[in-house]
Coordinates of C-alpha atoms and ligand atoms in Angstrom, one line a residue:
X1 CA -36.2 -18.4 143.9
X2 CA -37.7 -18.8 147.0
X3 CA -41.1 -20.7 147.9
X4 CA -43.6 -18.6 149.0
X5 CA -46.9 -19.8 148.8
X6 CA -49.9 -17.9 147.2
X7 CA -51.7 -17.1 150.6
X8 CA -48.7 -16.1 152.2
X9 CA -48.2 -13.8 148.4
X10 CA -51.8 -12.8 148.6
X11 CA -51.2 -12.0 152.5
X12 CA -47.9 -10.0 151.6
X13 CA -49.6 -8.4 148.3
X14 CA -52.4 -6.9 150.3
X15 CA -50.6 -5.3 153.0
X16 CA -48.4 -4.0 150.4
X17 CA -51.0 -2.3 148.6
X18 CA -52.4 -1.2 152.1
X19 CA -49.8 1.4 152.6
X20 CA -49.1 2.3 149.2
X21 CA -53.0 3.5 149.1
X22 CA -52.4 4.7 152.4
X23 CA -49.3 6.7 151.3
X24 CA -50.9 8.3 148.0
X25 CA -54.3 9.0 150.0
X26 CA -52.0 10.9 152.4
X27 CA -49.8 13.1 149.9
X28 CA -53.3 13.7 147.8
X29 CA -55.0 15.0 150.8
X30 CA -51.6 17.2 151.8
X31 CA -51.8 18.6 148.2
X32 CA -55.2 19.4 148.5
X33 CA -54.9 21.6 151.4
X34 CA -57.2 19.0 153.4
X35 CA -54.8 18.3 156.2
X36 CA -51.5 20.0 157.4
X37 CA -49.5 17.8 159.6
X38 CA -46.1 16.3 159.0
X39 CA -45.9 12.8 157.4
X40 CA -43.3 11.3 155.9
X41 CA -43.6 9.5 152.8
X42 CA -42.7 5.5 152.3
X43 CA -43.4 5.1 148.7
X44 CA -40.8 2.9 147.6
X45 CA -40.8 0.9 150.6
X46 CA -44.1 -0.6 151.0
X47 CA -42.8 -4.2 150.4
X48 CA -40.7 -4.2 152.8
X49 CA -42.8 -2.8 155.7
X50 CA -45.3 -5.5 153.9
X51 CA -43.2 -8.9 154.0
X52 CA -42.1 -7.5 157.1
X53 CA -45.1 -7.3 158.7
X54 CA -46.5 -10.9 157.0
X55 CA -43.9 -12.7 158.9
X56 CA -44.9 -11.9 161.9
X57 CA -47.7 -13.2 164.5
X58 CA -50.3 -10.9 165.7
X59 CA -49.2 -10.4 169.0
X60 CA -45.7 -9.9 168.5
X61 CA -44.1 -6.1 169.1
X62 CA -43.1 -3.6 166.4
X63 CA -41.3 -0.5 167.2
X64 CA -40.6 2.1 164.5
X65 CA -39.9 5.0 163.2
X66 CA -41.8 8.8 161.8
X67 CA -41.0 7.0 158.5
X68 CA -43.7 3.8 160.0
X69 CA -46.7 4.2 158.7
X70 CA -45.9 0.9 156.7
X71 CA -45.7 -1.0 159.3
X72 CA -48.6 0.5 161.3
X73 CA -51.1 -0.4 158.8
X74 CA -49.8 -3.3 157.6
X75 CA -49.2 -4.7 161.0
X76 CA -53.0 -3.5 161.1
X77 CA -54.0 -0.9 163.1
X78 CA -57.9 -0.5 162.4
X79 CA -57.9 2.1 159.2
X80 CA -60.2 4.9 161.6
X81 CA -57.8 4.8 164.5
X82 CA -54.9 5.2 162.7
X83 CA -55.9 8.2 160.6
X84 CA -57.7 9.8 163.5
X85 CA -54.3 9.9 165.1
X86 CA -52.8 11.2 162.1
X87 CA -55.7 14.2 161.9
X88 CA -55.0 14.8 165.5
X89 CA -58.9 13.4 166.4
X90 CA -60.1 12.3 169.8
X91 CA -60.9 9.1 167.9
X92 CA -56.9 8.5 167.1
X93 CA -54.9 5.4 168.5
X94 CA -53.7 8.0 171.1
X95 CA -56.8 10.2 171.3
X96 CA -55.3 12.6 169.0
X97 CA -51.8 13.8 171.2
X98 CA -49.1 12.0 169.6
X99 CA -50.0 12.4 165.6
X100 CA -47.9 11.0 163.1
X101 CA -44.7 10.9 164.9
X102 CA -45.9 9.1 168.0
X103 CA -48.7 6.1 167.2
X104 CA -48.5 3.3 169.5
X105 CA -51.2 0.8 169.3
X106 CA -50.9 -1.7 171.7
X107 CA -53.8 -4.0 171.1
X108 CA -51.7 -4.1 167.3
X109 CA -48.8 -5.1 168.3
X110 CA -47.5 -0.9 167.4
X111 CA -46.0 0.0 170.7
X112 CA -43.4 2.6 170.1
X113 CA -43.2 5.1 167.2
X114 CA -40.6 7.5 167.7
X115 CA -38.9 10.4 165.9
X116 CA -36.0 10.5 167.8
X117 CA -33.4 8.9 165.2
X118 CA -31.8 5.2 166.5
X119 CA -34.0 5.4 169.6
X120 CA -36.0 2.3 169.4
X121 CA -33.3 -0.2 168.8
X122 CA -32.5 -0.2 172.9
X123 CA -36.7 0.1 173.3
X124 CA -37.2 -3.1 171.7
X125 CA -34.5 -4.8 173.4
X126 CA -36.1 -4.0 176.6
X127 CA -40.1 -5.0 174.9
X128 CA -38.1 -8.7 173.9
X129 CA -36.3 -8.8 177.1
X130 CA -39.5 -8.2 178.8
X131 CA -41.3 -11.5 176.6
X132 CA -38.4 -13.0 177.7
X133 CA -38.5 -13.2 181.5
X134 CA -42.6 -13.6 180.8
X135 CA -42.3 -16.5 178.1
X136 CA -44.8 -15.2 176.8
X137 CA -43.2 -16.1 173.0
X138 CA -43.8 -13.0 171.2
X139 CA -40.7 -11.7 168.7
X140 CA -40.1 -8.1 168.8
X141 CA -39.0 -6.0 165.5
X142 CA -37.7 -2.8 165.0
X143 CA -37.4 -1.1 162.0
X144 CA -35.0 1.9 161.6
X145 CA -33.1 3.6 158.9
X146 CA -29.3 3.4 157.4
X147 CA -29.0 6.3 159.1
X148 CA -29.9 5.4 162.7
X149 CA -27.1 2.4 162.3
X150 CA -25.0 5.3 163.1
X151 CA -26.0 6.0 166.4
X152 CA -24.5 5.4 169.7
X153 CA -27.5 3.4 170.8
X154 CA -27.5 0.8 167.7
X155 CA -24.4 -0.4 168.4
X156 CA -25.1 -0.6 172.9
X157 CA -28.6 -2.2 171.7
X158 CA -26.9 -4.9 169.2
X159 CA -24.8 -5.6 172.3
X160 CA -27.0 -6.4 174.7
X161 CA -29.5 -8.3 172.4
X162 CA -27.0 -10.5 171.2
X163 CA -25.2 -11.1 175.0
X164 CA -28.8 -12.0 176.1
X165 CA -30.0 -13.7 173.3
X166 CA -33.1 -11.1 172.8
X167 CA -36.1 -12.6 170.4
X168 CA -35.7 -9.3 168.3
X169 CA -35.0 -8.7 164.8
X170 CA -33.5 -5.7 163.9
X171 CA -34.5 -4.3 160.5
X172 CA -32.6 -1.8 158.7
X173 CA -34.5 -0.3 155.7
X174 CA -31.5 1.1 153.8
X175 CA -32.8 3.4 151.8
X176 CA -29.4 5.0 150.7
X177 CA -30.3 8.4 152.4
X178 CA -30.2 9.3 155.7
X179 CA -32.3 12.7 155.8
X180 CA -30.3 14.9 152.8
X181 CA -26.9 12.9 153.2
X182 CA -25.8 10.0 150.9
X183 CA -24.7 6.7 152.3
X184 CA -21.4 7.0 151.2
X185 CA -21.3 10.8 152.5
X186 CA -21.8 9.3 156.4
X187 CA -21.3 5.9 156.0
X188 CA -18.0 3.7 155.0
X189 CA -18.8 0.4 155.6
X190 CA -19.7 -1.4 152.3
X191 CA -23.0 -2.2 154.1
X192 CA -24.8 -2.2 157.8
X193 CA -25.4 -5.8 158.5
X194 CA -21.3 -6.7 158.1
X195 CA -21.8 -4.6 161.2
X196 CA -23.7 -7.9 162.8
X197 CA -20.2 -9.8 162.7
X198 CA -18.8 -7.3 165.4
X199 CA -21.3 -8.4 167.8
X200 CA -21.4 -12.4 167.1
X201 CA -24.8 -12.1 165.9
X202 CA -25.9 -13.0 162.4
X203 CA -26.4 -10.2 159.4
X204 CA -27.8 -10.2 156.2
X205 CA -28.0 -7.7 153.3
X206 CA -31.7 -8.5 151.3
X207 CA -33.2 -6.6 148.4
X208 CA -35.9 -5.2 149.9
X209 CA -37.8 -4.3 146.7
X210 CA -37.8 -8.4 146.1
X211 CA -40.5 -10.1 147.7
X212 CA -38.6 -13.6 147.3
X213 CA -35.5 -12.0 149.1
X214 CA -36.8 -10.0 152.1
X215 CA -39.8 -12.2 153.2
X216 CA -38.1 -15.4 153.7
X217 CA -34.9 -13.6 155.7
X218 CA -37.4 -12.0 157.7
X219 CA -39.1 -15.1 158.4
X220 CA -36.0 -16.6 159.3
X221 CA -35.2 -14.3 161.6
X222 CA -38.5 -14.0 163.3
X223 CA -38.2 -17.7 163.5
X224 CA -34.9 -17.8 165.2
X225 CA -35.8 -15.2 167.5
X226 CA -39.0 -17.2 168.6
X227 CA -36.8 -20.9 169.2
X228 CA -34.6 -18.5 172.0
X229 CA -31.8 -18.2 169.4
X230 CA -31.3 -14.6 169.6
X231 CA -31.5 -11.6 167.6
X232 CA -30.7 -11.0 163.7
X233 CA -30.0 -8.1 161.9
X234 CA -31.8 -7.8 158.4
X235 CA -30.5 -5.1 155.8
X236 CA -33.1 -4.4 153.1
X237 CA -32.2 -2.4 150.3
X238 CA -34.4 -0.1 149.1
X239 CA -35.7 3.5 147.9
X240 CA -37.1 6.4 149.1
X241 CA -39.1 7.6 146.4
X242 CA -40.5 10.5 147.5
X243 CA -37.9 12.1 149.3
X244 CA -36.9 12.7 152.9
X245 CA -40.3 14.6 153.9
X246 CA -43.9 14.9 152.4
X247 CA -42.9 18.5 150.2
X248 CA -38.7 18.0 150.3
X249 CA -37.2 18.0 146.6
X250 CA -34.6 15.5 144.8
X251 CA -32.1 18.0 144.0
X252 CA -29.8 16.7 146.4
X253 CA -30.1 13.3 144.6
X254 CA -27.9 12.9 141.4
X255 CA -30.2 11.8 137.9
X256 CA -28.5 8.4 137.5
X257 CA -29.9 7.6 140.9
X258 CA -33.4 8.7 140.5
X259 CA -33.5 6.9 137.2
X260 CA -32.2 3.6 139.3
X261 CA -35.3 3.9 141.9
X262 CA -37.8 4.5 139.3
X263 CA -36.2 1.1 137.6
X264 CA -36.6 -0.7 141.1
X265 CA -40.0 0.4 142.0
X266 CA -40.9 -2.7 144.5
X267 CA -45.0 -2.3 143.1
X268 CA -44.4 -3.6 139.0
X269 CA -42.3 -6.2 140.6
X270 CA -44.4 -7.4 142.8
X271 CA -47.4 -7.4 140.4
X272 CA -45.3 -9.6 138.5
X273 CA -44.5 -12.0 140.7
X274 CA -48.4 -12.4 141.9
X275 CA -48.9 -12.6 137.6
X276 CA -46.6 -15.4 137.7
X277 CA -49.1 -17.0 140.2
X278 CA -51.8 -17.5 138.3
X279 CA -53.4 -14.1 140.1
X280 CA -55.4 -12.4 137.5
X281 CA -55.2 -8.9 136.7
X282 CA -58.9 -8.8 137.0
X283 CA -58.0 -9.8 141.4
X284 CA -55.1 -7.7 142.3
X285 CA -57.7 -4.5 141.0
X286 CA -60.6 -5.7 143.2
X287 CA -57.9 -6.1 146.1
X288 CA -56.8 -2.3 145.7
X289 CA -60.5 -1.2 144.7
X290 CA -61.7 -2.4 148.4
X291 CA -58.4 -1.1 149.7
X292 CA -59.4 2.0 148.9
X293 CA -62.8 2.1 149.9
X294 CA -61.8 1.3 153.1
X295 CA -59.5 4.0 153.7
X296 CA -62.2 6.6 151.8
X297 CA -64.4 5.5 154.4
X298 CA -61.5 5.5 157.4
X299 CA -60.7 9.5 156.0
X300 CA -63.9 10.3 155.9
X301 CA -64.1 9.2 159.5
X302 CA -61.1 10.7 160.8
X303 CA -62.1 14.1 159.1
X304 CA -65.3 14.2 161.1
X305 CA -64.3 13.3 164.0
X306 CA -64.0 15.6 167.4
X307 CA -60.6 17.0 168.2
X308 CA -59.8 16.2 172.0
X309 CA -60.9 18.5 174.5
X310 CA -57.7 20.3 176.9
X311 CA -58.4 18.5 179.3
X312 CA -57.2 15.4 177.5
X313 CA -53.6 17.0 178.2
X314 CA -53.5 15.8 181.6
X315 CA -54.4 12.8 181.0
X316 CA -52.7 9.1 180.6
X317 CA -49.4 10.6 181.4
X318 CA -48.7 9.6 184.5
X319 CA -50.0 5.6 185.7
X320 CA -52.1 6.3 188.7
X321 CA -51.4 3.6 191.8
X322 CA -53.4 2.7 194.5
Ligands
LIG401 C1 -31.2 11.7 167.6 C2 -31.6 12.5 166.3 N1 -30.7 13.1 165.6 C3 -31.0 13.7 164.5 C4 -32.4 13.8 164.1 C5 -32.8 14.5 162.8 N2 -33.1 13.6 161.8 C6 -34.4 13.3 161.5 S1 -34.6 12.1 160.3 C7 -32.9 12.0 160.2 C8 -32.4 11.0 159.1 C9 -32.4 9.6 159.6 O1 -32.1 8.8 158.5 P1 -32.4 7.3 158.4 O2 -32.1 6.7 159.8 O3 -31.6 6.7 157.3 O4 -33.9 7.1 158.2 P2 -34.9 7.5 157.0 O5 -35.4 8.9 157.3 O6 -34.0 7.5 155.7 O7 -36.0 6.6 156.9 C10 -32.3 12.8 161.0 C11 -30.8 12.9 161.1 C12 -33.3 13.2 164.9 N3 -34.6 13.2 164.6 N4 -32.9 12.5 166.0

């Protein structure tokens, strides 16, 4: 068992409960007919996103995925921007014109949320090649799915981050699905960081629903990264819970494998583990009481807000120079 100490648990515990709050607060508000917007669902993944996030520094770069909302909050994105942006509000991270698909936050750390599938892997090499020239010793990660290790633009970015010794960490959430399709129906490796090998750079497979697994190989690799010994990639395994889309169905998943997921929910687990350190169960409530009174508050917000006027269409896409 690793050593993790209680901050660093209480730290990783909080932004796990962060976007699991932040996830069911989303699919009740869907279900209610409040909102109609696309968002894709991370339950089952929160730790992961979580640890993820805890192991980095404030400044450092994230690039992700549609499927990042567990890394935007956790990284921390203030609760009002981040759900303005999802409701499409003038008060959003991006004044309402990217949505869920598209949050970049800057002043977070979020700089690149993308739906196009595999696209942020060579994005990220160019944010850590860009800390490189500036030494300005921030770590880049980018989170992707099993999926997205398929793409052309995985295997050119693993390339050039390990020929140039890139401070980024690439993290593969393996969820076992990539959109409808099985693993082993697009996939015949036995796993994607054996892939690592292939490029001289160093892999590792992690359970991602283990806090005591994925933390301290993230860590590791974020620590790497930051001494100028190049990139890692880190393989969590984990489960998508709640399908590929907020509203998509299991029938495409077989019973035995649905009954697996529900066995390694990451949430009991971690509750567990915090149990085992002297946490009472008295603290980890209060934690996820104010959790969600925050994001009550942050909805409430969002739901008030102004959408942006047209004219906000012209704006901030082109840099104007002198
Ligand atoms: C370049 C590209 N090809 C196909 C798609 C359609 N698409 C959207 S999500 C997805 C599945 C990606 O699976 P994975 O990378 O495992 O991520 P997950 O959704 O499981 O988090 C696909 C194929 C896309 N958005 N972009």
């Amino acid at each position: 068992m690793s050593q993790i100490d209680r901050d660093k648990l209480l730290d990783i515990y909080t932004r796990t409960m962060k976007v699991n709050r932040t996830d069911e607060k989303f699919r009740e508000l869907l279900m209610g007919g409040k909102v109609a917007v696309m968002y894709y669902c991370v339950r089952g993944q929160e730790l992961v996103s979580a640890a993820a996030m805890a192991a980095l520094e404030k400044d450092d770069y994230v690039v992700c995925t549609y499927r990042g909302q567990g890394e935007q909050t956790a990284k921390g994105i203030p609760m009002e921007k981040w759900w303005g942006e999802c409701l499409g509000k003038a008060t959003g991270t991006c004044k309402g014109k990217g949505g869920t698909m598209h949050i970049t936050d800057p002043e977070t750390g979020i700089m690149v949320t993308t739906g196009v599938v595999g696209s942020g892997l060579p994005i990220a090499n160019g944010l850590a090649m860009a800390s490189q020239n500036n030494g300005d010793g921030r770590v880049t990660l980018v989170s992707f799915g099993d999926g997205a290790a398929n793409i052309g633009g995985f295997h050119e970015a693993m390339n050039m981050a390990q020929l140039y010794k890139l401070p980024v960490i690439f993290l593969c959430q393996n969820n076992r699905y990539g959109e409808h399709t099985a693993y082993a129906d697009h996939t015949d490796s036995p796993n994607i960081a054996s892939r690592a090998a292939g490029y001289g750079m160093p892999g590792v497979t992690v359970d991602g629903n283990d806090v005591h697994q994925i933390y301290p190989a993230v860590k590791e690799a974020v620590d790497r990264a930051r001494r100028g010994e190049g990139p890692t990639l880190v393989e969590a395994m984990c489960y998508r819970m709640m399908g590929h889309f907020f509203g998509s169905d299991f029938s495409y998943m077989p019973p035995e494998h649905i009954a697996e997921m529900k066995a390694e929910d990451p949430l009991p687990k971690l509750r567990k583990v915090m149990l085992e350190h002297q946490f009472t169960e008295e603290e980890l409530d209060a934690i996820v009481a104010d959790i969600d009174a925050q994001i009550n508050a942050a909805v409430e917000h969002a739901l008030a807000a102004p959408l942006p006027d047209t004219d906000e269409i012209y704006k901030d896409v082109l840099e104007e120079t002198a």
